[in-house]
């Protein structure tokens, strides 16, 4: 999600499906990343009006009873894809 008014209101940037989150399959035991091939790169385009000095970003994750570990790394905002 992103906010262009310092967090007063929020807009969805993207929603990631359960299938997208399970990019290494489904495990009934605790999952840990063990090599670089287990990461999935994602890119989301931003409208130029979103990039202001008052823009905040946040990630919300809502696990279920069947959820496993969730890893989020190397978050970057830039002007080129």
Coordinates of C-alpha atoms in Angstrom, one line a residue:
X1 CA 0.0 0.0 0.0
X2 CA 1.0 3.6 -0.4
X3 CA 0.0 6.9 1.1
X4 CA 0.6 10.3 -0.5
X5 CA -0.5 12.2 2.6
X6 CA 2.0 10.9 5.2
X7 CA -0.2 7.9 6.1
X8 CA -3.6 9.6 6.6
X9 CA -5.1 7.4 3.9
X10 CA -3.8 4.4 2.1
X11 CA -4.2 3.0 -1.5
X12 CA -3.5 -0.5 -2.7
X13 CA -0.5 -0.8 -4.9
X14 CA -0.8 -4.6 -5.5
X15 CA -2.3 -7.7 -4.0
X16 CA -0.3 -10.9 -4.1
X17 CA -2.3 -14.1 -4.3
X18 CA -1.7 -17.2 -2.1
X19 CA -0.3 -19.0 -5.1
X20 CA 2.2 -16.2 -5.8
X21 CA 3.3 -16.3 -2.2
X22 CA 3.9 -20.0 -2.3
X23 CA 6.5 -19.6 -5.0
X24 CA 8.5 -22.6 -3.6
X25 CA 5.5 -24.9 -3.2
X26 CA 3.5 -25.8 -0.1
X27 CA 5.2 -27.2 3.0
X28 CA 3.6 -28.7 6.0
X29 CA 6.8 -28.1 8.0
X30 CA 8.5 -24.8 8.7
X31 CA 10.1 -23.4 5.6
X32 CA 13.5 -21.5 5.5
X33 CA 15.2 -20.0 2.5
X34 CA 18.3 -22.0 1.8
X35 CA 19.5 -20.6 -1.6
X36 CA 19.1 -17.7 -3.9
X37 CA 16.8 -19.6 -6.4
X38 CA 14.1 -19.6 -3.8
X39 CA 13.5 -15.9 -4.0
X40 CA 10.9 -14.4 -6.4
X41 CA 11.5 -10.9 -7.8
X42 CA 8.4 -8.7 -8.1
X43 CA 8.1 -5.2 -9.7
X44 CA 5.1 -2.9 -9.5
X45 CA 5.0 0.3 -11.6
X46 CA 4.2 3.6 -9.8
X47 CA 2.4 6.6 -11.2
X48 CA 4.8 9.6 -11.2
X49 CA 2.2 11.4 -9.0
X50 CA 2.8 8.9 -6.2
X51 CA 6.5 9.8 -5.8
X52 CA 6.5 12.8 -3.5
X53 CA 8.2 13.7 -0.3
X54 CA 5.0 12.9 1.5
X55 CA 4.7 9.3 0.2
X56 CA 4.9 6.4 2.5
X57 CA 4.8 2.7 1.7
X58 CA 3.8 -0.3 3.8
X59 CA 3.3 -4.0 3.4
X60 CA 0.5 -5.8 5.0
X61 CA 0.6 -9.6 5.5
X62 CA -2.5 -11.4 6.8
X63 CA -1.5 -15.0 7.6
X64 CA -4.0 -17.8 8.1
X65 CA -3.8 -21.0 10.2
X66 CA -2.1 -22.7 7.3
X67 CA 0.5 -20.0 6.7
X68 CA 4.3 -20.6 6.8
X69 CA 7.2 -18.3 7.2
X70 CA 7.1 -15.1 5.0
X71 CA 10.3 -13.4 3.8
X72 CA 10.5 -9.9 2.4
X73 CA 13.9 -8.5 1.4
X74 CA 15.6 -5.9 -0.8
X75 CA 12.7 -3.4 -1.0
X76 CA 13.7 -0.7 -3.5
X77 CA 11.9 2.3 -4.9
X78 CA 13.4 3.9 -8.0
X79 CA 12.4 5.8 -11.2
X80 CA 13.4 3.1 -13.6
X81 CA 12.2 -0.5 -13.9

